[in-house]
Short mmCIF file of N, CA, C and O in Angstrom, two decimals:
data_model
loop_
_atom_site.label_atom_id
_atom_site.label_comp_id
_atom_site.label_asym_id
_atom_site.label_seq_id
_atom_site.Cartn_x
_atom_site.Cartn_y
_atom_site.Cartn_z
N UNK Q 1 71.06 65.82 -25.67
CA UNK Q 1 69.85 66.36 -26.26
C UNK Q 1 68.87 66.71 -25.14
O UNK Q 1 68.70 65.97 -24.18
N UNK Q 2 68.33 67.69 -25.29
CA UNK Q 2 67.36 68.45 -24.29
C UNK Q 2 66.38 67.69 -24.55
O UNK Q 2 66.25 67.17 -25.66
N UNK Q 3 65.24 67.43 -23.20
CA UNK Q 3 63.79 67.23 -23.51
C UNK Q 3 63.03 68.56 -23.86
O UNK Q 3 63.24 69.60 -23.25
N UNK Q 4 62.28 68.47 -24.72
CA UNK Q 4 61.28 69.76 -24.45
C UNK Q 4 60.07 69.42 -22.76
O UNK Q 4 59.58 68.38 -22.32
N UNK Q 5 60.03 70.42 -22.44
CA UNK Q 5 58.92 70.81 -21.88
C UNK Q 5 57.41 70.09 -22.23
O UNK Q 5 56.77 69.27 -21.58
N UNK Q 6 57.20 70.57 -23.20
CA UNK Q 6 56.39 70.29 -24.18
C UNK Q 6 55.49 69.45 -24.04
O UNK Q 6 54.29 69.46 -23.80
N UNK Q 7 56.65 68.38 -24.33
CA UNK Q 7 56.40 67.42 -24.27
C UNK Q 7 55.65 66.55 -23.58
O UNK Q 7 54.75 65.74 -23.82
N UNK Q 8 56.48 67.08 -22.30
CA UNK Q 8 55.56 66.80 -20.69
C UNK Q 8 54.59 66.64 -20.44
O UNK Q 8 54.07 65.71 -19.83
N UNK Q 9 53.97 67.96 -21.08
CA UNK Q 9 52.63 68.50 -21.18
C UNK Q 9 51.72 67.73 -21.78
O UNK Q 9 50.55 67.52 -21.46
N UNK Q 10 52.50 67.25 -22.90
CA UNK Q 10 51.21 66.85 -24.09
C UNK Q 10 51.03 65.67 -23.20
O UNK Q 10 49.90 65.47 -22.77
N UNK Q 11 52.14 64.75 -22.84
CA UNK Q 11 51.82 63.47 -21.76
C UNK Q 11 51.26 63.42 -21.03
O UNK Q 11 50.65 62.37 -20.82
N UNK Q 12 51.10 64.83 -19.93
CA UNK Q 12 50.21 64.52 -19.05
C UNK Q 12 48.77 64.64 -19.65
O UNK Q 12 47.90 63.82 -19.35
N UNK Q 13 48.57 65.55 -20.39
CA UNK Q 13 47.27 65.79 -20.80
C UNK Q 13 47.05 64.09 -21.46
O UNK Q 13 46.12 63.50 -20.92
N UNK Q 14 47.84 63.27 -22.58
CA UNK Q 14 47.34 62.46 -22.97
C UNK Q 14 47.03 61.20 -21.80
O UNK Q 14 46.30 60.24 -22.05
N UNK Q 15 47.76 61.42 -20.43
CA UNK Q 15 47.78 60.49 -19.22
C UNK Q 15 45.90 60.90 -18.79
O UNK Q 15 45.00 60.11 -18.49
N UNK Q 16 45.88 62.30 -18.91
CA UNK Q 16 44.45 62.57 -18.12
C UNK Q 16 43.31 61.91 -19.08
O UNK Q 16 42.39 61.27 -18.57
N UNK Q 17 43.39 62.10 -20.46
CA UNK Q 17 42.99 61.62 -21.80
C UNK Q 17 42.47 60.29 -21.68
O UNK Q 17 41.32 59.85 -21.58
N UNK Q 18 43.68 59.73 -21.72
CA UNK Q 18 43.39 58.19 -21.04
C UNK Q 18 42.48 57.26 -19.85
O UNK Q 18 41.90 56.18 -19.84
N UNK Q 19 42.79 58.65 -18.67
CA UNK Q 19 42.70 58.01 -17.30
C UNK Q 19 40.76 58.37 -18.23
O UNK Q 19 40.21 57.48 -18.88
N UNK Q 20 40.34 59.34 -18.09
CA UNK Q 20 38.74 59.11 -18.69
C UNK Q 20 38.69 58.35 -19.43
O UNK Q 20 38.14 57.30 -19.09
N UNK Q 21 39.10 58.44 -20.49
CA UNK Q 21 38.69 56.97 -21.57
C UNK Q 21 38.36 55.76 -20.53
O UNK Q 21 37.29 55.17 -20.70
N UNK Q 22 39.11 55.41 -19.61
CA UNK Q 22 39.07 54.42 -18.70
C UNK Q 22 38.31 54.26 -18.11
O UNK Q 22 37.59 53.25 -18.14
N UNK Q 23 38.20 55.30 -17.31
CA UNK Q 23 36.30 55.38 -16.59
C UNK Q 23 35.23 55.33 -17.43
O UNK Q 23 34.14 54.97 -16.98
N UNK Q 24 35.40 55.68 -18.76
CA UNK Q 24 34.23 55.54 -19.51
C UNK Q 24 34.02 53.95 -20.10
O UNK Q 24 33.00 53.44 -20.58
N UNK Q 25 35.05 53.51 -19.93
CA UNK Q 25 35.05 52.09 -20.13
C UNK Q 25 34.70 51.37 -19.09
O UNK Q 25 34.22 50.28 -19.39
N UNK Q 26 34.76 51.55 -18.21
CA UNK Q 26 34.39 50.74 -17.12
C UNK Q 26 33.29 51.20 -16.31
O UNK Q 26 32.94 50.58 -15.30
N UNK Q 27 32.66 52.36 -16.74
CA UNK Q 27 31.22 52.75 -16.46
C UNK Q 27 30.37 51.64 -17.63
O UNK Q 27 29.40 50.95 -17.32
N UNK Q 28 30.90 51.68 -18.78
CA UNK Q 28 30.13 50.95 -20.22
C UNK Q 28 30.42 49.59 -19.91
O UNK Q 28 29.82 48.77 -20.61
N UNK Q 29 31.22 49.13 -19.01
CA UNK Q 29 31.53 47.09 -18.55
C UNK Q 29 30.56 47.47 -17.77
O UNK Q 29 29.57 47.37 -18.50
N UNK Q 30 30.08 47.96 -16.43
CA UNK Q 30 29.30 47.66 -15.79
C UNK Q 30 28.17 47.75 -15.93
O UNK Q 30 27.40 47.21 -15.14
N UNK Q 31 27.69 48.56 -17.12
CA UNK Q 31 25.96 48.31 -17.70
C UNK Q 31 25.97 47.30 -18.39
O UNK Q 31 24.94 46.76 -18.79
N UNK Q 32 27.22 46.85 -18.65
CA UNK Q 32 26.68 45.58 -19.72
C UNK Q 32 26.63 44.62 -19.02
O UNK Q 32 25.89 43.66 -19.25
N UNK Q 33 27.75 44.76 -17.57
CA UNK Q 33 27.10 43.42 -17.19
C UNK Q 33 25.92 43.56 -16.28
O UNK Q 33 25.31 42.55 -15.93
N UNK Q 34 25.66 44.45 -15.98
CA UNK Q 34 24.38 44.99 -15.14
C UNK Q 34 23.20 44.25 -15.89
O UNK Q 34 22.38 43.51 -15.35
N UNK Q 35 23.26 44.62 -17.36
CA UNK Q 35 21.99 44.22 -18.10
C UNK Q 35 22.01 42.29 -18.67
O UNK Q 35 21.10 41.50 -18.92
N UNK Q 36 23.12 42.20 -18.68
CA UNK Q 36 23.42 40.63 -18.81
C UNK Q 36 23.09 40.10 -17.76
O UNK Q 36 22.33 39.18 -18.07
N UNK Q 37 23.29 40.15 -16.26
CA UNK Q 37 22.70 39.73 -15.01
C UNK Q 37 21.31 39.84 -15.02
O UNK Q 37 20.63 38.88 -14.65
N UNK Q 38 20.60 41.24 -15.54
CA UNK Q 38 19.05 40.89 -15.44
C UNK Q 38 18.70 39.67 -16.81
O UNK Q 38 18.05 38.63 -16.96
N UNK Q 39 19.34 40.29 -17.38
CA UNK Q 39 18.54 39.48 -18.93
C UNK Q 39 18.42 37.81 -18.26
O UNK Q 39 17.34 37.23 -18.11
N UNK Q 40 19.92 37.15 -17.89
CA UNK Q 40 19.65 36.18 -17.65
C UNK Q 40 18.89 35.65 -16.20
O UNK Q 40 18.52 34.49 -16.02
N UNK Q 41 18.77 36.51 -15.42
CA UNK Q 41 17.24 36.48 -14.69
C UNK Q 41 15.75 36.11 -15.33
O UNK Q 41 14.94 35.20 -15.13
N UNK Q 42 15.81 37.35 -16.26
CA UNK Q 42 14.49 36.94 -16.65
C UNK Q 42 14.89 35.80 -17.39
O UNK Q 42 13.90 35.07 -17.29
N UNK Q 43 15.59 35.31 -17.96
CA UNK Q 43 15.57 33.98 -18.79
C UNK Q 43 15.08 32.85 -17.75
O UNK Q 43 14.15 32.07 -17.94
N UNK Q 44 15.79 32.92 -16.76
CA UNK Q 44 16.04 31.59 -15.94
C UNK Q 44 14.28 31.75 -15.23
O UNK Q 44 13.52 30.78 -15.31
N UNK Q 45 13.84 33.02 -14.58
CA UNK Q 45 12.45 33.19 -14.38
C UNK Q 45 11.11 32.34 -15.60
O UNK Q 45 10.27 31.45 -15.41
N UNK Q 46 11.44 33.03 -16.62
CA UNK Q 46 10.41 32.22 -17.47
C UNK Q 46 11.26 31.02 -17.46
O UNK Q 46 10.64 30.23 -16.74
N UNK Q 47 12.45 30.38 -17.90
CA UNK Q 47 12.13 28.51 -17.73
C UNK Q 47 11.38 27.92 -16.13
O UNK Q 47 10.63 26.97 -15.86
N UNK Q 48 11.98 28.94 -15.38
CA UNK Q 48 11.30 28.18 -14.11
C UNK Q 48 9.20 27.63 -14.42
O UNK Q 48 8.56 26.59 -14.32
N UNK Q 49 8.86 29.15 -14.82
CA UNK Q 49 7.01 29.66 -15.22
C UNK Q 49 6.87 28.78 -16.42
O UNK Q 49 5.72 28.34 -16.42
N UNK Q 50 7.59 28.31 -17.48
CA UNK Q 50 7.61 27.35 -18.14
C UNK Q 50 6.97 25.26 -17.62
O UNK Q 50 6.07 24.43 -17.71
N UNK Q 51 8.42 25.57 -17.08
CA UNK Q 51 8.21 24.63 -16.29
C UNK Q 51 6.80 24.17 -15.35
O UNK Q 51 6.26 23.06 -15.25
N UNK Q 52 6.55 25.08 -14.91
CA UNK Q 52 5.53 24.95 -14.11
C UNK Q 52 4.03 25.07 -14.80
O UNK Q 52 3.01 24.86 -14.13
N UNK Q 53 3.98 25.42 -16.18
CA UNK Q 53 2.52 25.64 -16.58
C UNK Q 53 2.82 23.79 -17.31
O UNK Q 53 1.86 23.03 -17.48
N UNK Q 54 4.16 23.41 -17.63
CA UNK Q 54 4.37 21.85 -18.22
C UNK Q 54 4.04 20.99 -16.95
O UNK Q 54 3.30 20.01 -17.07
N UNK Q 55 4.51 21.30 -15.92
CA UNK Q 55 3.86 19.85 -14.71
C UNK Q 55 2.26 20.19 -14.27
O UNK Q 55 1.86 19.42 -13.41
N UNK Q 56 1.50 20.98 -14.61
CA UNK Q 56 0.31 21.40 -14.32
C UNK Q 56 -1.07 20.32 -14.79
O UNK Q 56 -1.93 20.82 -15.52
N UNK Q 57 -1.22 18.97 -14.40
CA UNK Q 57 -2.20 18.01 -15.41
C UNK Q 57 -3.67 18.58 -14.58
O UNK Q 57 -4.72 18.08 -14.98
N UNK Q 58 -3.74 19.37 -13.70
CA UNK Q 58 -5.38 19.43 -13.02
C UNK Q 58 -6.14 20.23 -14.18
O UNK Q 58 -7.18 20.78 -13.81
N UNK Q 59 -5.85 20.35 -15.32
CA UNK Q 59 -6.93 20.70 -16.54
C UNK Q 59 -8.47 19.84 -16.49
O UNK Q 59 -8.33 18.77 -17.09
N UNK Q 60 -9.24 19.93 -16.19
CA UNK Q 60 -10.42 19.41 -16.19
C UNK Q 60 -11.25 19.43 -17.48
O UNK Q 60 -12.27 18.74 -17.42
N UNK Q 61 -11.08 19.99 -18.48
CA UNK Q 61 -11.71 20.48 -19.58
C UNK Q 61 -11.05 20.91 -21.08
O UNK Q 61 -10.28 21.87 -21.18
N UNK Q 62 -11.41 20.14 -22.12
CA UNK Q 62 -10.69 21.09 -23.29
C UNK Q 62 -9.62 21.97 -23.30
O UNK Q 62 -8.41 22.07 -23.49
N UNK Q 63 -10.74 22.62 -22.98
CA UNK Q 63 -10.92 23.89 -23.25
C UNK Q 63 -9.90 24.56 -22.11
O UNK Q 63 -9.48 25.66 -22.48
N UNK Q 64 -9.39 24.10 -20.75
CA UNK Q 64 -8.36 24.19 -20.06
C UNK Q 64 -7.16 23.33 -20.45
O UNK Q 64 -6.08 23.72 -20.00
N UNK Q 65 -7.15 22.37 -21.12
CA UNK Q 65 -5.80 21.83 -21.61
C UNK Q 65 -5.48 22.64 -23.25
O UNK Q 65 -4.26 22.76 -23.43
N UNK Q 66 -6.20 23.11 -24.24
CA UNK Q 66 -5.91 23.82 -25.18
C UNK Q 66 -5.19 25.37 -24.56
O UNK Q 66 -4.36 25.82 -25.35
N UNK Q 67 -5.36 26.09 -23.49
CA UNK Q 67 -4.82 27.15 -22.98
C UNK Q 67 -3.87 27.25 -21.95
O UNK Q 67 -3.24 28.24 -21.57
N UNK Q 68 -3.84 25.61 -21.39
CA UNK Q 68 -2.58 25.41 -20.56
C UNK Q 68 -1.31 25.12 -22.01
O UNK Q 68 -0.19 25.63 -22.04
N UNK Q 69 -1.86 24.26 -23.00
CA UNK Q 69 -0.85 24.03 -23.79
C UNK Q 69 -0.65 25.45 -24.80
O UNK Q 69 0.31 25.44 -25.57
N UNK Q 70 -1.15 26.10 -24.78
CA UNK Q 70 -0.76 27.53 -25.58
C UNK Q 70 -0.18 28.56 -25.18
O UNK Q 70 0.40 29.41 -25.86
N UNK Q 71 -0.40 28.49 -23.56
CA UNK Q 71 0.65 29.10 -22.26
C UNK Q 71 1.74 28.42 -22.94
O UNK Q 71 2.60 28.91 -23.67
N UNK Q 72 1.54 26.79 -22.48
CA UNK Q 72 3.40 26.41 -22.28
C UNK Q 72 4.00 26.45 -23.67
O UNK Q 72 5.19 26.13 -23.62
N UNK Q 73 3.53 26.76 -25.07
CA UNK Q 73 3.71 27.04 -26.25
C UNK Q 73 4.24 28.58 -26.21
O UNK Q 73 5.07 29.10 -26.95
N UNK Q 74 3.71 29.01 -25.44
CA UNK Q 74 4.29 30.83 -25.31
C UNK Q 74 5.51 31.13 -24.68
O UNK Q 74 6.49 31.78 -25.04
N UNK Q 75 5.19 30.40 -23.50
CA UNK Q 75 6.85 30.41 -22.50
C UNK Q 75 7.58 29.52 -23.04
O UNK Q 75 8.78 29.79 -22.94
N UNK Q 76 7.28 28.27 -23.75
CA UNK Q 76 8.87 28.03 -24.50
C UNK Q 76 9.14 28.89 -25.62
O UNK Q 76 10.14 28.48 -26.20
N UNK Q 77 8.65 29.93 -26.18
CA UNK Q 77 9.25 30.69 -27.60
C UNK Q 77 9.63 31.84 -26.71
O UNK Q 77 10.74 32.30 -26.97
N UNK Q 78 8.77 32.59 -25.42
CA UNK Q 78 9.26 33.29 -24.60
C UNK Q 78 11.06 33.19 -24.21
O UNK Q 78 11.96 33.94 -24.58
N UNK Q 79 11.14 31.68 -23.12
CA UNK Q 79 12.55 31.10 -23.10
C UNK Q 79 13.43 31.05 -24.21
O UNK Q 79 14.58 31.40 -23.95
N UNK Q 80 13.20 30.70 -25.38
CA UNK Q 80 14.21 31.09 -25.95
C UNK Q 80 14.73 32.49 -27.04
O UNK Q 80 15.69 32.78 -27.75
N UNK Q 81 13.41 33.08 -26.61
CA UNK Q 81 13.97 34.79 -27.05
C UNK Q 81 14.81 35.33 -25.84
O UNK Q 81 15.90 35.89 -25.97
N UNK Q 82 14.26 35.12 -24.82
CA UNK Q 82 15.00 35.28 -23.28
C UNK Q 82 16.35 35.24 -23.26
O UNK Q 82 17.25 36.08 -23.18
N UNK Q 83 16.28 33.62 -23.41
CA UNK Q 83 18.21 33.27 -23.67
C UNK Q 83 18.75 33.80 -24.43
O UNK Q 83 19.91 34.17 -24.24
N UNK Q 84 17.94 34.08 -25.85
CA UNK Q 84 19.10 34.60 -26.65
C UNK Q 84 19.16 36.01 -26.27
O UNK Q 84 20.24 36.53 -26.02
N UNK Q 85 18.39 36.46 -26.23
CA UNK Q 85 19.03 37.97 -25.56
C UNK Q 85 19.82 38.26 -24.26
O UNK Q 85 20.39 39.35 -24.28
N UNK Q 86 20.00 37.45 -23.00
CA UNK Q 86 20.69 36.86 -22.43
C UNK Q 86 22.37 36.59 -22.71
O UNK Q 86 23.38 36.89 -22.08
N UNK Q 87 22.06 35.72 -24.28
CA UNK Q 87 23.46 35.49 -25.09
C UNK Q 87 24.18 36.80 -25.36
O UNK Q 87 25.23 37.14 -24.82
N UNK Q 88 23.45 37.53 -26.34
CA UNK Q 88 23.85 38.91 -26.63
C UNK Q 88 24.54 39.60 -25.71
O UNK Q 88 25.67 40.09 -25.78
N UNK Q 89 23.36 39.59 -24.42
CA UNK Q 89 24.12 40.52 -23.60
C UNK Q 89 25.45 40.32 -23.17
O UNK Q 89 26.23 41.23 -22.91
N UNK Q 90 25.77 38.76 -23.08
CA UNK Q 90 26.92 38.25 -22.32
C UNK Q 90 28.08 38.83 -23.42
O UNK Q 90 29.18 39.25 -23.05
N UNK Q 91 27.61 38.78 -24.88
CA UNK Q 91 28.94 38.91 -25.54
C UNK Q 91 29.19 40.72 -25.78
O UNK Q 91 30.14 41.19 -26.40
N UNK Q 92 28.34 41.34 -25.26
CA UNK Q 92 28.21 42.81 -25.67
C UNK Q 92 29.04 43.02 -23.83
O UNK Q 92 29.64 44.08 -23.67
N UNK Q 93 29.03 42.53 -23.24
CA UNK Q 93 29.68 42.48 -21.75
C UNK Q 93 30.83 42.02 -22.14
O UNK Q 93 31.70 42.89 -22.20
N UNK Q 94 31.20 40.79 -22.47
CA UNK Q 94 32.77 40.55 -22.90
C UNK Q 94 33.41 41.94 -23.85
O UNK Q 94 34.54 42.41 -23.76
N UNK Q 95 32.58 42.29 -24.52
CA UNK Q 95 33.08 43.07 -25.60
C UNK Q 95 33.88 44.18 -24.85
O UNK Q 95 35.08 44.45 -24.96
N UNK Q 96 32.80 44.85 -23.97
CA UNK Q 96 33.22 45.79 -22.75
C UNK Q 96 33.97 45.79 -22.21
O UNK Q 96 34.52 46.81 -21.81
N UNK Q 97 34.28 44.80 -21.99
CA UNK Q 97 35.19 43.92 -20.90
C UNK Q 97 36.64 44.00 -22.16
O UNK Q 97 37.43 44.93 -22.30
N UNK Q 98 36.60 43.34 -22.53
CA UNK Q 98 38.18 43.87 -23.49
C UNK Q 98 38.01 45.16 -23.91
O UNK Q 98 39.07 45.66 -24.28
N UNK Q 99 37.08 45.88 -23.99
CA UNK Q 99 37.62 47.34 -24.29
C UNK Q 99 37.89 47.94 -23.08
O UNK Q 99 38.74 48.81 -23.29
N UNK Q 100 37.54 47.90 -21.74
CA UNK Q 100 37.74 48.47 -20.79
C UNK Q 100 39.89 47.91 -19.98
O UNK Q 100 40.74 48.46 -19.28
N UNK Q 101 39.66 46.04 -21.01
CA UNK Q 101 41.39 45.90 -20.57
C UNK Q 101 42.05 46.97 -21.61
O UNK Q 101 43.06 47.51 -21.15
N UNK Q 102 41.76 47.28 -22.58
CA UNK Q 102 42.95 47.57 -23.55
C UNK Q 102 42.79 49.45 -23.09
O UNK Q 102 43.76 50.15 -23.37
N UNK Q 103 41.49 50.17 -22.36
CA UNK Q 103 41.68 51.17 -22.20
C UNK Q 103 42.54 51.14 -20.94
O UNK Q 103 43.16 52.19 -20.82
N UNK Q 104 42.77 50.16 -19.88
CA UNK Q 104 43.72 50.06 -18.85
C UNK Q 104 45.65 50.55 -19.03
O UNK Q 104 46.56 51.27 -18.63
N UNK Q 105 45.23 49.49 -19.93
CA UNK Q 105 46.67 49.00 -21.28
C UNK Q 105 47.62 50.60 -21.34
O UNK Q 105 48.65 51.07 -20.85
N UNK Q 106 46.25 51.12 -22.52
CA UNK Q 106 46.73 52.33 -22.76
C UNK Q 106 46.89 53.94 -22.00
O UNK Q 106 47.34 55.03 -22.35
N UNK Q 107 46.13 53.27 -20.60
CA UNK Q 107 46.59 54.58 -19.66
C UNK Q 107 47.78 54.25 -18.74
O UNK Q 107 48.26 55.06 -17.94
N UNK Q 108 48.17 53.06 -18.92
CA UNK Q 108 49.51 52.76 -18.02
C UNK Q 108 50.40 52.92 -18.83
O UNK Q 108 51.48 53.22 -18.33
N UNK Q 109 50.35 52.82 -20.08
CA UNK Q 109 51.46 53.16 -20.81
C UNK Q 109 51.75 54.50 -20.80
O UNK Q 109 52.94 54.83 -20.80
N UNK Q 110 50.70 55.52 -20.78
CA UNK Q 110 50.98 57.10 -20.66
C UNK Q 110 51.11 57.33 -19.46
O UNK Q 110 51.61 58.45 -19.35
N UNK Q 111 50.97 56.97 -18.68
CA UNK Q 111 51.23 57.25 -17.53
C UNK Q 111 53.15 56.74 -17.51
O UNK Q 111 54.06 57.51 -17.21
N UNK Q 112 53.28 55.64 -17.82
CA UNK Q 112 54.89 55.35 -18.03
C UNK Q 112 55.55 56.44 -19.06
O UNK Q 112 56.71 56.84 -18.90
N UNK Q 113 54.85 56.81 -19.93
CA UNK Q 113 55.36 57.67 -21.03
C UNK Q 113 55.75 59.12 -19.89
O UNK Q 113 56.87 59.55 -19.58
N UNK Q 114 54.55 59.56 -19.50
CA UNK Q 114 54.74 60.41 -18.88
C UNK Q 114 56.59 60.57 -17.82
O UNK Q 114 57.63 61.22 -17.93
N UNK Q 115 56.07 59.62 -16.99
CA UNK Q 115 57.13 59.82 -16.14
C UNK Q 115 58.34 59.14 -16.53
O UNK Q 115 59.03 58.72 -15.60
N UNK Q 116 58.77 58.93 -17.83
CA UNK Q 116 59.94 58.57 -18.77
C UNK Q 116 60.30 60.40 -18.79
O UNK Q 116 61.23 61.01 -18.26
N UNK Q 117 59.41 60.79 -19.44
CA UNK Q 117 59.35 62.15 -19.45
C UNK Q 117 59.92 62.82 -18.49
O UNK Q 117 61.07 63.28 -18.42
N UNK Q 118 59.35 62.85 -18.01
CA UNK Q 118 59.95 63.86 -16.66
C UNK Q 118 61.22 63.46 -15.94
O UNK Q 118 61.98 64.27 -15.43
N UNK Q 119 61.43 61.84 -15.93
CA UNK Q 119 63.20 61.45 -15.66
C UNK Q 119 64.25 62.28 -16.43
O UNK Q 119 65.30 62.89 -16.19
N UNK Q 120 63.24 61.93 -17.73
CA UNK Q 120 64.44 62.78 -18.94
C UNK Q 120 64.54 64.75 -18.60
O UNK Q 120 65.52 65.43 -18.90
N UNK Q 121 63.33 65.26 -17.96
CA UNK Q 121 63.94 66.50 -18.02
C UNK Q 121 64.50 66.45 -16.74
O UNK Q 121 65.63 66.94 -16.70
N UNK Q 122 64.05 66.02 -15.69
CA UNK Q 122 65.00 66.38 -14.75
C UNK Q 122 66.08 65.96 -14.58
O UNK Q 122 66.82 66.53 -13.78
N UNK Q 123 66.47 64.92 -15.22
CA UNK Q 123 67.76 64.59 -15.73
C UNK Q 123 68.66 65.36 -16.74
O UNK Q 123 69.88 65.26 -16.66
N UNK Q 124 68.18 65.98 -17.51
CA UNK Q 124 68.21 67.16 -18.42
C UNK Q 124 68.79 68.62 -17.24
O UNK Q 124 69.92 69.03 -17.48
N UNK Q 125 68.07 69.27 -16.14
CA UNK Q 125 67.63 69.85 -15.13
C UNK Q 125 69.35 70.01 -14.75
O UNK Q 125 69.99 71.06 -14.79
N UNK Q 126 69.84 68.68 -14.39
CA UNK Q 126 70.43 68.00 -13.55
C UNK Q 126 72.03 68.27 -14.02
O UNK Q 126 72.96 68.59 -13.28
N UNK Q 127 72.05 68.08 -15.31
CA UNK Q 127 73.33 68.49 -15.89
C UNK Q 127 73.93 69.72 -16.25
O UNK Q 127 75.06 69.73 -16.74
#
């Protein structure tokens, strides 16, 4: 049985198909983890500014301990909007992250498809 030609064709095109899908996947892993690295920056930044408005006792007045404690009332609801967006990011990065393995997956397989292909015509060629 003959290979078509054809065939070839459609493989390489679906090999080139692929090979972008791939880069576009792994352009889309590296913003996510780009933005997961800052997010959890700023997280870890405000617990640090947290922290530090909580060891602060030189309040001399009311009226300075009611606004030191409404600071450190802000940066802990701050910290944990922080983290959780932080969280998000990490799982919107994993997410990336397996779509960028399975777009790997599927350009090595066309790429094998491909040059199955072309054994078969030039083996075809050959006889």
């Amino acid at each position: 049985m003959k290979t078509d030609p054809r065939k070839l064709k459609r493989a390489k095109l679906l090999e080139r198909i692929r090979t972008v899908e791939r880069s576009r996947s792994a352009l889309a892993a590296s913003e996510a983890e780009a933005t997961r690295r800052r997010l959890f920056g700023v997280a870890e930044r405000t617990r640090s500014l947290a922290r530090h408005y909580a060891q602060q006792d030189d309040a001399m007045t009311g009226t300075d301990l009611r606004g030191a404690k409404a600071m450190q009332d802000q940066l802990q609801q701050l910290c944990a909007l922080s983290e959780r967006h932080a969280e998000e990011a990490e799982q919107r990065s994993d997410a990336t992250m397996d779509e960028l393995a399975s777009a790997e997956r599927r350009m090595r397989r066309a790429e094998e498809d491909r040059r199955s292909l072309a054994r078969a015509i030039v083996a075809d060629l050959e006889r």
